[in-house]
Tab-separated table of C-alpha atoms in Angstrom:
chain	number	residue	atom	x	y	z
A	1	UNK	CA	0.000	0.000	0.000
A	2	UNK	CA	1.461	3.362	-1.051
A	3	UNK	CA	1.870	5.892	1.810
A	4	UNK	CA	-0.954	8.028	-0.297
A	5	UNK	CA	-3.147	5.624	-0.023
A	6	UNK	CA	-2.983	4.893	3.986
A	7	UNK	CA	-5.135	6.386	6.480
A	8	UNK	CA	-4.274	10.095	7.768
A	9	UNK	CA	-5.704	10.332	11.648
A	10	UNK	CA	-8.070	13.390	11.434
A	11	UNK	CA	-6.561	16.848	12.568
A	12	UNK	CA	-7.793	17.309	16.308
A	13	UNK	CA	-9.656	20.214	16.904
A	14	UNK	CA	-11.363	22.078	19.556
A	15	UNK	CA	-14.359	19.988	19.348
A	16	UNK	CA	-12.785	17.002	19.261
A	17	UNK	CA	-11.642	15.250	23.012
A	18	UNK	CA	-8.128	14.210	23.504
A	19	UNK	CA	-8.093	10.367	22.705
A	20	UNK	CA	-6.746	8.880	26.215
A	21	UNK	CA	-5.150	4.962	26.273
A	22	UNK	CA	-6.897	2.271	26.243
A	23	UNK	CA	-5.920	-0.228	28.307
A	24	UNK	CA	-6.924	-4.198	27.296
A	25	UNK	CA	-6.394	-6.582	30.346
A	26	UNK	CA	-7.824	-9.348	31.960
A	27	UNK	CA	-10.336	-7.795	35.175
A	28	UNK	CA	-9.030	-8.596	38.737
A	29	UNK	CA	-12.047	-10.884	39.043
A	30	UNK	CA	-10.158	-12.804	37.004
A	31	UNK	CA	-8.339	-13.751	40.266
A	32	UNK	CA	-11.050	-15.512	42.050
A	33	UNK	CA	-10.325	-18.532	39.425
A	34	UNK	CA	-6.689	-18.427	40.638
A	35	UNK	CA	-8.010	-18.983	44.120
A	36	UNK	CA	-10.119	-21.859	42.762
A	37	UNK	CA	-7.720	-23.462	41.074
A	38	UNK	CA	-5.181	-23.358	44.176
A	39	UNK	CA	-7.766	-24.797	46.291
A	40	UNK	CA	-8.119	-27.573	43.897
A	41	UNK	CA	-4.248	-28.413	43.178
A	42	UNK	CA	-3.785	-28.123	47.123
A	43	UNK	CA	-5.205	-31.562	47.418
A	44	UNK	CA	-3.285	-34.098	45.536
A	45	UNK	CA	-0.606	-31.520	46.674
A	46	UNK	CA	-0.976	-31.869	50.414
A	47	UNK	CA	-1.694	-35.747	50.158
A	48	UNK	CA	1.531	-36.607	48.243
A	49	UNK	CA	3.944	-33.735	48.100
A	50	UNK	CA	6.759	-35.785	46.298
A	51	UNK	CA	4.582	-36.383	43.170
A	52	UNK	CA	1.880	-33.856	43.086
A	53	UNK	CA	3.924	-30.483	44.932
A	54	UNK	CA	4.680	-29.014	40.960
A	55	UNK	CA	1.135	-28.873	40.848
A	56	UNK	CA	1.247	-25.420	43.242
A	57	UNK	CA	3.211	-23.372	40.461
A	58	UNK	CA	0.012	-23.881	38.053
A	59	UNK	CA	-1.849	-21.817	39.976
A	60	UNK	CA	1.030	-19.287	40.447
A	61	UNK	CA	2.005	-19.093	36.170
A	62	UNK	CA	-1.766	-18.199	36.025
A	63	UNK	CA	-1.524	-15.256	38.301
A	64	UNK	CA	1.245	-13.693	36.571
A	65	UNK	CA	-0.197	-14.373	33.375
A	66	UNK	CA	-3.346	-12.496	34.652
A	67	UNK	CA	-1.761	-9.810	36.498
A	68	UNK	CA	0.752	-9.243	33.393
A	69	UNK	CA	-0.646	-9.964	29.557
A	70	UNK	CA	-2.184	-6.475	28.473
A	71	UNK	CA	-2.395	-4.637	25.072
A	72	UNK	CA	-2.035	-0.324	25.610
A	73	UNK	CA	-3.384	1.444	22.780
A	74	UNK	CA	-2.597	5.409	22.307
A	75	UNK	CA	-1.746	8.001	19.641
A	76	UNK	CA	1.651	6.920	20.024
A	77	UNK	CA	1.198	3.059	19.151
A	78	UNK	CA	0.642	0.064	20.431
A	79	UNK	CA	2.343	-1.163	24.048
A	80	UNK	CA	2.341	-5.129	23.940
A	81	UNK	CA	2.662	-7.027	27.034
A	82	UNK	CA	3.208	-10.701	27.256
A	83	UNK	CA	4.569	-13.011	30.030
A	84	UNK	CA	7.942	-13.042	29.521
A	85	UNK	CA	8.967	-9.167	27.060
A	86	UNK	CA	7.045	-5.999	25.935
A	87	UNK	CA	7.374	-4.481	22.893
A	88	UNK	CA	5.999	-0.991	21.721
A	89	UNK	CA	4.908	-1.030	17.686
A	90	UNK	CA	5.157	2.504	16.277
A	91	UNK	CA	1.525	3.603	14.209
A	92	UNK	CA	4.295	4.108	11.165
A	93	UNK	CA	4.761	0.426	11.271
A	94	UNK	CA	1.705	-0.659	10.895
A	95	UNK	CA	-0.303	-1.548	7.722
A	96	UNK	CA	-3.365	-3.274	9.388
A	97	UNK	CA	-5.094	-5.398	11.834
A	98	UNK	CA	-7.209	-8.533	11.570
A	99	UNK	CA	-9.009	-11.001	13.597
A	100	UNK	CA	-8.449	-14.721	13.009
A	101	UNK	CA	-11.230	-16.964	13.876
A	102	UNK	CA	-11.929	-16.944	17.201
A	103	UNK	CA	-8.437	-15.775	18.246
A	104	UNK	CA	-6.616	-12.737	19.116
A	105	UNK	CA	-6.329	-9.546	16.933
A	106	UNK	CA	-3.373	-9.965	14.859
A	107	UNK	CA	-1.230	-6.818	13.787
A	108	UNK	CA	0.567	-6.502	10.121
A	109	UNK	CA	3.460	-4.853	9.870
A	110	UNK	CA	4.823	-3.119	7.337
A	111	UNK	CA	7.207	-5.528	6.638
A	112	UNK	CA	4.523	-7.850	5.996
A	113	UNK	CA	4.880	-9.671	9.367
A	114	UNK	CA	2.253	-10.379	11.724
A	115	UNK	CA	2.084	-9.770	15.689
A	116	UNK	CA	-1.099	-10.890	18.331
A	117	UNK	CA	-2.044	-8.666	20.409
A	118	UNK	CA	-3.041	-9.826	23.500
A	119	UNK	CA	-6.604	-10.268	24.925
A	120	UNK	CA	-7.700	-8.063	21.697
A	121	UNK	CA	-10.836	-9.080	20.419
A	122	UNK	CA	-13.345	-7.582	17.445
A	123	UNK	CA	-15.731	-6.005	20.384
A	124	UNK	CA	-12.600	-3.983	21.342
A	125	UNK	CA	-12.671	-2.540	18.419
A	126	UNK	CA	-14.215	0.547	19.099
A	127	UNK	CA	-12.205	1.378	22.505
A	128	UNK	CA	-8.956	0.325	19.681
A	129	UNK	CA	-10.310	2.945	17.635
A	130	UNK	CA	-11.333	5.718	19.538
A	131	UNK	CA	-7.725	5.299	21.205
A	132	UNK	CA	-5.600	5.216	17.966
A	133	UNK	CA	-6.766	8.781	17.199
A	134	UNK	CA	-8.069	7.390	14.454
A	135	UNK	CA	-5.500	5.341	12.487
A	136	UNK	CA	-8.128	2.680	13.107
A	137	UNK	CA	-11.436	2.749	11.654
A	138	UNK	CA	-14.655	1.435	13.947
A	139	UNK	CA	-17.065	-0.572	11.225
A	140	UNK	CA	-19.753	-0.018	14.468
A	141	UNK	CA	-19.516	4.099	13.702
A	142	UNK	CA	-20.872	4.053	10.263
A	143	UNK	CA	-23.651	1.905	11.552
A	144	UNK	CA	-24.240	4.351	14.306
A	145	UNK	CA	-24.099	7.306	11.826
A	146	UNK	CA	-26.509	6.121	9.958
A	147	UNK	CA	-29.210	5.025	12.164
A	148	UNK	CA	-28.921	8.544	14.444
A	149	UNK	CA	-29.395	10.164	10.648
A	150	UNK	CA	-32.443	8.028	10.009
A	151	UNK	CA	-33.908	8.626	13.390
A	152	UNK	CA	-33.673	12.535	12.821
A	153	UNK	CA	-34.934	12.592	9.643
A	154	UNK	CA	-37.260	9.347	8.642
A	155	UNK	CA	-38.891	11.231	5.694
A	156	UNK	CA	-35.349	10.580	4.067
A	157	UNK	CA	-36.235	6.617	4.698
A	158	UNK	CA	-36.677	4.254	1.823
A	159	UNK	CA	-40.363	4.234	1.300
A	160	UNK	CA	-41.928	0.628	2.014
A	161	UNK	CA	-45.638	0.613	0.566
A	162	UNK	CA	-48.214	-0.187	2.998
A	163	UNK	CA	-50.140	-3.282	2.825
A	164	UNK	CA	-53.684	-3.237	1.719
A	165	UNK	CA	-56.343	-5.083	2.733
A	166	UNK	CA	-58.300	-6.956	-0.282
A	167	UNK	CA	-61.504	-7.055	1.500
């Protein structure tokens, strides 16, 4: 794609509010289960330490995977977190995003390599977009757009003939 031909985010303007991060994590709640699954392991883990003690670092590689995996989105690009490294990818390096099925948003760089970002789904994608300052586009807005302009004005509504009644 030629650079004329990629997106321009829209000059900001007085009207417009300042896009703020968006971070994409899993919710504390998200902890509880930890507890769970630490009462569960602590079982087979009490009864027979010499075979089943491993089973207490299950329940700790969970916690630090919920406590660290995130995806930051701002103006500036996008801040990937993942267990073990981070890496920041600049908006200049991107060329797109897409969703796999039923997996993690996936990031193409310009060098035609791909990226997941983490926890990133398709009904993030306007919090992705309003964050990005618009380098990404929301498919939801147009939608929205259009039904607030047919709600203000239905006369502009495609016409739909009434039924009639034979009798």
């Amino acid at each position: 794609m030629s650079s004329s031909q990629q997106s321009e985010p829209p000059d900001s303007s007085s009207h417009t509010p300042d896009p703020s991060p968006q971070v994409i994590r899993l919710p504390k709640l998200a902890l509880v289960g930890v507890v769970l699954l630490l009462f569960g392991v602590s079982f087979p883990a009490a009864s027979w330490p010499a075979a089943f003690g491993w089973l207490f670092l299950v329940p700790v590689a969970v916690a630090i995977w919920v406590l660290r995996v995130r995806t930051t989105v701002s103006e500036q690009g996008l801040a990937v977190r993942r267990i073990v490294g981070s890496e920041f990818i600049e908006w200049d390096r991107v060329r797109g995003i897409h969703f796999p099925d039923r997996r993690w948003a996936r990031v193409v760089l310009t060098d035609k390599t791909e990226k997941s970002l983490p926890l990133v789904r398709f009904d993030r994608l306007p919090q992705l977009a309003a964050a990005s300052g618009g380098r990404i586009t929301d498919p939801y807005a147009s939608a929205r757009a259009e039904a607030a302009r047919d709600a203000e004005d239905p006369d502009q509504s495609p016409d739909i003939a009434p039924e009639t009644d034979p009798s």
